[in-house]
Coordinates of C-alpha atoms in Angstrom, one line a residue:
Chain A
X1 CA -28.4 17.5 3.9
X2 CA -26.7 18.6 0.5
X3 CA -26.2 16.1 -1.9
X4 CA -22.9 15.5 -1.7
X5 CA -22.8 14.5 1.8
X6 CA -24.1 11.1 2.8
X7 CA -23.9 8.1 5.1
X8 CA -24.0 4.8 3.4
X9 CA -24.0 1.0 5.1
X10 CA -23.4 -1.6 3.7
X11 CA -23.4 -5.0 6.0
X12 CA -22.2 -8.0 3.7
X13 CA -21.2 -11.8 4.9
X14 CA -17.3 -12.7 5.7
X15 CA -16.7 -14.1 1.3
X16 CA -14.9 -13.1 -1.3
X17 CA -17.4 -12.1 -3.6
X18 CA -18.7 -9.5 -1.7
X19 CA -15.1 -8.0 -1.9
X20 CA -15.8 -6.6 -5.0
X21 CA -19.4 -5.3 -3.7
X22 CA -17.5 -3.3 -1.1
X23 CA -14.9 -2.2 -3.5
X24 CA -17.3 -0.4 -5.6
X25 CA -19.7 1.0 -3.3
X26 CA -16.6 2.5 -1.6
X27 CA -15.3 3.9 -5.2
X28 CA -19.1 5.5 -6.0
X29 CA -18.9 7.2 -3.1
X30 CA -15.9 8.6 -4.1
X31 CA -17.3 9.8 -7.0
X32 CA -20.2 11.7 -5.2
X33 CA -17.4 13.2 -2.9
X34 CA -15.6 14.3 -5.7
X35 CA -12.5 12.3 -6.2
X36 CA -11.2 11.6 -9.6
X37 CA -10.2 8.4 -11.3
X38 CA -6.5 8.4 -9.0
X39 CA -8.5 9.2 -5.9
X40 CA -11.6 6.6 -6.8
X41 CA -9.1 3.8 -7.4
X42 CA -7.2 4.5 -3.6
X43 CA -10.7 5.2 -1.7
X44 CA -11.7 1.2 -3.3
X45 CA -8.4 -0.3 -2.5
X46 CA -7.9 0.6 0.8
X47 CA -11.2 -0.4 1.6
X48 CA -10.8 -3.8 -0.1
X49 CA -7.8 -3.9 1.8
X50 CA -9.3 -3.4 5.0
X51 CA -12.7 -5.8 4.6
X52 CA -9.9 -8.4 3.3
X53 CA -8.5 -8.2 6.6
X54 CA -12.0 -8.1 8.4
X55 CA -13.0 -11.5 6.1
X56 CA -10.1 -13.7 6.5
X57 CA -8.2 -12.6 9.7
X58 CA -11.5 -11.7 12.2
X59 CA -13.7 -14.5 10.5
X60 CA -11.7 -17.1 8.3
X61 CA -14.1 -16.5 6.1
X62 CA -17.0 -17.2 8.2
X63 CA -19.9 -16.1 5.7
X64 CA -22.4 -16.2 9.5
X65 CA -19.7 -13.2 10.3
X66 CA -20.6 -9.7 8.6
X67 CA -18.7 -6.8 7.9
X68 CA -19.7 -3.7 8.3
X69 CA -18.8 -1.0 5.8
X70 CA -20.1 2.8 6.8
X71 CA -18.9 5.6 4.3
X72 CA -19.2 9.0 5.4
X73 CA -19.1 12.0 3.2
X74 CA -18.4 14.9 5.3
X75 CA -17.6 18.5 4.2
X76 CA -14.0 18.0 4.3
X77 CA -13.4 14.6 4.2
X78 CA -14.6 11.1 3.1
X79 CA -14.8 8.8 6.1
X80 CA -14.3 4.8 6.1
X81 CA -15.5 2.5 8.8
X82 CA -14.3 -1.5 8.6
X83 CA -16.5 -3.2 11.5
X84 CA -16.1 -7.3 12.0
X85 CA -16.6 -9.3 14.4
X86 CA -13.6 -10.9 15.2
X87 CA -11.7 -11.3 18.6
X88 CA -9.7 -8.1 17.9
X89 CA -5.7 -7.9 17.9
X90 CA -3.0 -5.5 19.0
X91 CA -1.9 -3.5 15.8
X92 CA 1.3 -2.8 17.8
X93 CA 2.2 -6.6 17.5
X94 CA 1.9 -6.7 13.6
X95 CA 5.3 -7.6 12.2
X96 CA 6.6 -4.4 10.1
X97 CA 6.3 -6.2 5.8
X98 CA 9.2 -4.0 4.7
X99 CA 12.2 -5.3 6.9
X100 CA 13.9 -7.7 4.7
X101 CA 13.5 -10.6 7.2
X102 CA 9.8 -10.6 6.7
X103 CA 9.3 -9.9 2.6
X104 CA 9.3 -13.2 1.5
X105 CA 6.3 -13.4 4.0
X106 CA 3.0 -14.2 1.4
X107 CA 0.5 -11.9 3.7
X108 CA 0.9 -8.9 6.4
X109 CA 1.0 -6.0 4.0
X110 CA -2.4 -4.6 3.8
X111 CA -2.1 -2.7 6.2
X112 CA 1.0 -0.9 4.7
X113 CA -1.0 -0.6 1.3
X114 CA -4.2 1.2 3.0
X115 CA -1.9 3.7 4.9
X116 CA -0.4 4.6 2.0
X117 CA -3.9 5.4 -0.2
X118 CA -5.3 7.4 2.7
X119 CA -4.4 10.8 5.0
X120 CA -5.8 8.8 8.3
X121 CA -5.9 5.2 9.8
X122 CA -7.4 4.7 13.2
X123 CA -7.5 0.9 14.3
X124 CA -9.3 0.5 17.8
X125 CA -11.1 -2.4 19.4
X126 CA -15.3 -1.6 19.9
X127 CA -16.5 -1.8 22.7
X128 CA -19.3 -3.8 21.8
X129 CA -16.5 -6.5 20.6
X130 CA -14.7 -6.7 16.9
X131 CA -12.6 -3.9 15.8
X132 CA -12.9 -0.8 13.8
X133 CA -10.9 0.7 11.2
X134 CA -11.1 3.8 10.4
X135 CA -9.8 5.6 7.5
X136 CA -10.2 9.0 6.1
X137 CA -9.1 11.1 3.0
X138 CA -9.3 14.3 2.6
X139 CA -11.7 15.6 -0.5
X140 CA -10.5 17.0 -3.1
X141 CA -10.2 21.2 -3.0
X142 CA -12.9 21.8 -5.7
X143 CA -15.4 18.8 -4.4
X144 CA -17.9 21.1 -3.2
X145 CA -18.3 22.8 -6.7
X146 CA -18.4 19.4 -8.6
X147 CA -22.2 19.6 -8.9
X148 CA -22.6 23.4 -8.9
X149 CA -24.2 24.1 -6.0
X150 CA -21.8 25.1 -3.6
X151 CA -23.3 27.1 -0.9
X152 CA -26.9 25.4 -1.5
X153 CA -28.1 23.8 1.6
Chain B
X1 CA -8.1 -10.4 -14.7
X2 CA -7.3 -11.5 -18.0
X3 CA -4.2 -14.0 -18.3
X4 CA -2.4 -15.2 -21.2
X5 CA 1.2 -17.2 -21.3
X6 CA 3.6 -16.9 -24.4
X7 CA 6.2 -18.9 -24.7
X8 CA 9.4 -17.2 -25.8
X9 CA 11.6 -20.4 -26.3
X10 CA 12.3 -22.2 -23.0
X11 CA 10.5 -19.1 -21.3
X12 CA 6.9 -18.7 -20.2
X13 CA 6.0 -14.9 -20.2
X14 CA 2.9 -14.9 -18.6
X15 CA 0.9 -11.8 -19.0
X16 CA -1.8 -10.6 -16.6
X17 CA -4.2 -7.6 -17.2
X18 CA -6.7 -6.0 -15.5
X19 CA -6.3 -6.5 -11.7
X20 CA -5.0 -9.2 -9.2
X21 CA -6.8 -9.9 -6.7
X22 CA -7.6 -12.3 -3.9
X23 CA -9.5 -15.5 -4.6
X24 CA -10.2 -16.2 -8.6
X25 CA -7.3 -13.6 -9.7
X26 CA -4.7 -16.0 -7.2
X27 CA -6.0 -19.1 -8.0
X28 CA -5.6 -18.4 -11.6
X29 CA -2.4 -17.7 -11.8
X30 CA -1.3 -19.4 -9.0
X31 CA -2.8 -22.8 -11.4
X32 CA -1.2 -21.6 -14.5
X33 CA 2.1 -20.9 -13.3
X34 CA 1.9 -25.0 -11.7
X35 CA 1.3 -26.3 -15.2
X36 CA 4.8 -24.8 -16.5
X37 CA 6.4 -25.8 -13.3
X38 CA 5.1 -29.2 -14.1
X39 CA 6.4 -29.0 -17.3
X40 CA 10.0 -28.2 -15.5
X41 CA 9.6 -24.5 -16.9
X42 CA 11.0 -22.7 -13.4
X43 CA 12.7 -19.8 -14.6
X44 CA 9.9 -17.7 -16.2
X45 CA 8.3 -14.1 -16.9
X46 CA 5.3 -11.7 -15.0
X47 CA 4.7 -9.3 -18.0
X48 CA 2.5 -6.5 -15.5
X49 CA 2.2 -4.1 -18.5
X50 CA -1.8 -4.1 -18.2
X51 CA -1.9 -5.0 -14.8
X52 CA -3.8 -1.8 -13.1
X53 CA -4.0 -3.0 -9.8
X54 CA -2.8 -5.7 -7.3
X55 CA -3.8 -6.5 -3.5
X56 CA -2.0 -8.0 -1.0
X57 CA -3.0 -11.2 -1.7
X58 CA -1.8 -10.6 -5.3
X59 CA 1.3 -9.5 -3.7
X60 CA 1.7 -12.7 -1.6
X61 CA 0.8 -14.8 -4.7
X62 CA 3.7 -13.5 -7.0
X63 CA 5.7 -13.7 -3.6
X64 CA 5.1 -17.5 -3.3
X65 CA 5.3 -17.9 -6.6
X66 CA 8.8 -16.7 -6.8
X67 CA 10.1 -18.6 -3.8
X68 CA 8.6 -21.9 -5.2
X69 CA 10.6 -20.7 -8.5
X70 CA 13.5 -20.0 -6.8
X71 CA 13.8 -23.3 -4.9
X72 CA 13.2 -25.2 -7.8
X73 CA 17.0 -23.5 -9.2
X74 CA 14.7 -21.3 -11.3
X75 CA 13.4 -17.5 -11.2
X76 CA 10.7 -15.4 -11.9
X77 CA 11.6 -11.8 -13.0
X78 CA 8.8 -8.9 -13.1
X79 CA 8.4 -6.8 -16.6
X80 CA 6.6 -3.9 -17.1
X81 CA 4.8 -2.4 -13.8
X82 CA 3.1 0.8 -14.3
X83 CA 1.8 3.5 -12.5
X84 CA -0.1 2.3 -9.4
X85 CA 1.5 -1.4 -9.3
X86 CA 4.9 0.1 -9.4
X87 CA 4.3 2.1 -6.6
X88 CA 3.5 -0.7 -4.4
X89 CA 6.0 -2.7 -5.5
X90 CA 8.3 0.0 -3.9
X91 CA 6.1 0.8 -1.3
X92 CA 6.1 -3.0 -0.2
X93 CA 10.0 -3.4 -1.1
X94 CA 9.1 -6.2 -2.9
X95 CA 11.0 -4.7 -5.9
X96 CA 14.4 -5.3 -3.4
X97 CA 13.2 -9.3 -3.6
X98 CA 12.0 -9.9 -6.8
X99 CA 13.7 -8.1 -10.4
X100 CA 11.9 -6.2 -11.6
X101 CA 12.7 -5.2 -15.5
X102 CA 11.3 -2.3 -17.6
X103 CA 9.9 -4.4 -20.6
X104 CA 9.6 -8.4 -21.5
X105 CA 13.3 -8.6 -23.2
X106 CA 14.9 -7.6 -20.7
X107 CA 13.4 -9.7 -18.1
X108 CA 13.7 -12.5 -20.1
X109 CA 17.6 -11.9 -20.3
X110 CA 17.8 -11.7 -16.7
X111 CA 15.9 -14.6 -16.0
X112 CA 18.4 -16.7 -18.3
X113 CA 21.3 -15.4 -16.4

């Protein structure tokens, strides 16, 4: 495996200090995968945004509950996996933030924010119960030179 | 987050750097923004110059923060978001329900009127 691709798991309990735990081991990986300061600070927002989500709306904050946080550095791509395990929801139902009868609502806009930091969102149900989001961003064009060994396997 | 509140005569400007965030971030504000509404200061000032970046708890704390304002025959006005933070602003059209001004003057006008 070349050095700049990697799987990392992290597995942390449903509380809010682990937010920032998450936050950074998504925005080092960013680092290793190439991403610049812009880039770093999306990658650990919209994963904050989506372990928020995981903590307080799968597990109320249920520190026996753990998310799951798997960051995959892939050749073209740097992948994010949010696991709980909640009771899973319909994204479908989710009331869109931005219509004017819902912005004085005080939550329901994380998911708005992540889709906006990444190129990809996949939200599906596991099978093994919870739900998994998905998101990916495309790496940067010269990522694969940023330690000089480009071609090195 | 760092937070600091001027008081530019019957106004609070309350300035926030650094990031807001759910939990401490919140709770900070969220508390120091009670005390002037405690004081009967409802018509007040969000100076986001050094804010760098807000989540959507932060997002739903300014939000509540302005209705509570807002009920009370006051306001809350926003000064100064840069880069990142004024993006979601627009991107979360909460810059159609709260004013949002370019520096602390100016917000403190419009939160007089």
């Amino acid at each position: 495996m070349r050095d700049d691709q990697a799987q990392i798991t992290v597995q942390v309990p449903s509380a809010i200090p682990y937010l920032d735990l998450l936050q950074n081991v998504a925005e080092e990986a960013a680092q290793i995968a190439g991403f610049g300061d812009d880039g770093k600070m999306d990658v650990g927002l919209a994963v904050r945004e989506g372990s928020i989500n995981a903590m307080k709306h799968a597990h109320r904050f249920d520190p026996d509950r753990t998310v799951t946080l798997v960051m995959r550095i892939a050749p073209d791509v740097l992948e994010m996996s949010i696991l709980d395990q909640g009771p899973g929801f319909d994204p479908s139902n989710l009331p869109d933030p931005t219509l004017t009868e819902n912005l004085w609502n005080t939550s329901g806009r994380g998911l708005l924010l992540i889709r906006s930091l990444v190129d990809g969102l996949d939200l599906q149900r596991r099978p093994t119960g919870g739900m998994e989001l998905v998101l990916t961003k495309r790496r940067p064009a010269n990522a694969g030179t940023a330690t000089g060994r480009e071609g090195e396997l | 987050m760092t937070l600091r509140i001027e008081h530019v005569g019957d106004v609070p400007v309350v300035r926030l750097s650094g990031s807001l965030a759910v939990g401490a971030d919140c709770q900070a504000l969220s508390g120091a923004v009670e005390e002037e509404f405690a004081a009967g200061r409802y018509r007040l000032v969000l100076d986001l110059d050094g804010l760098q970046f807000v989540d959507s708890a932060g997002l739903g704390q300014i939000v509540a923060l302005r209705r509570s304002a807002v009920d009370a025959g006051g306001g809350l006005v926003l000064a100064g978001p840069r880069g990142k933070v004024r993006d979601i602003l627009q991107l979360t059209r909460l810059d159609q329900l709260i004013p949002v001004r370019a520096g602390v003057a100016e917000a403190i006008e419009s939160v007089r009127s």
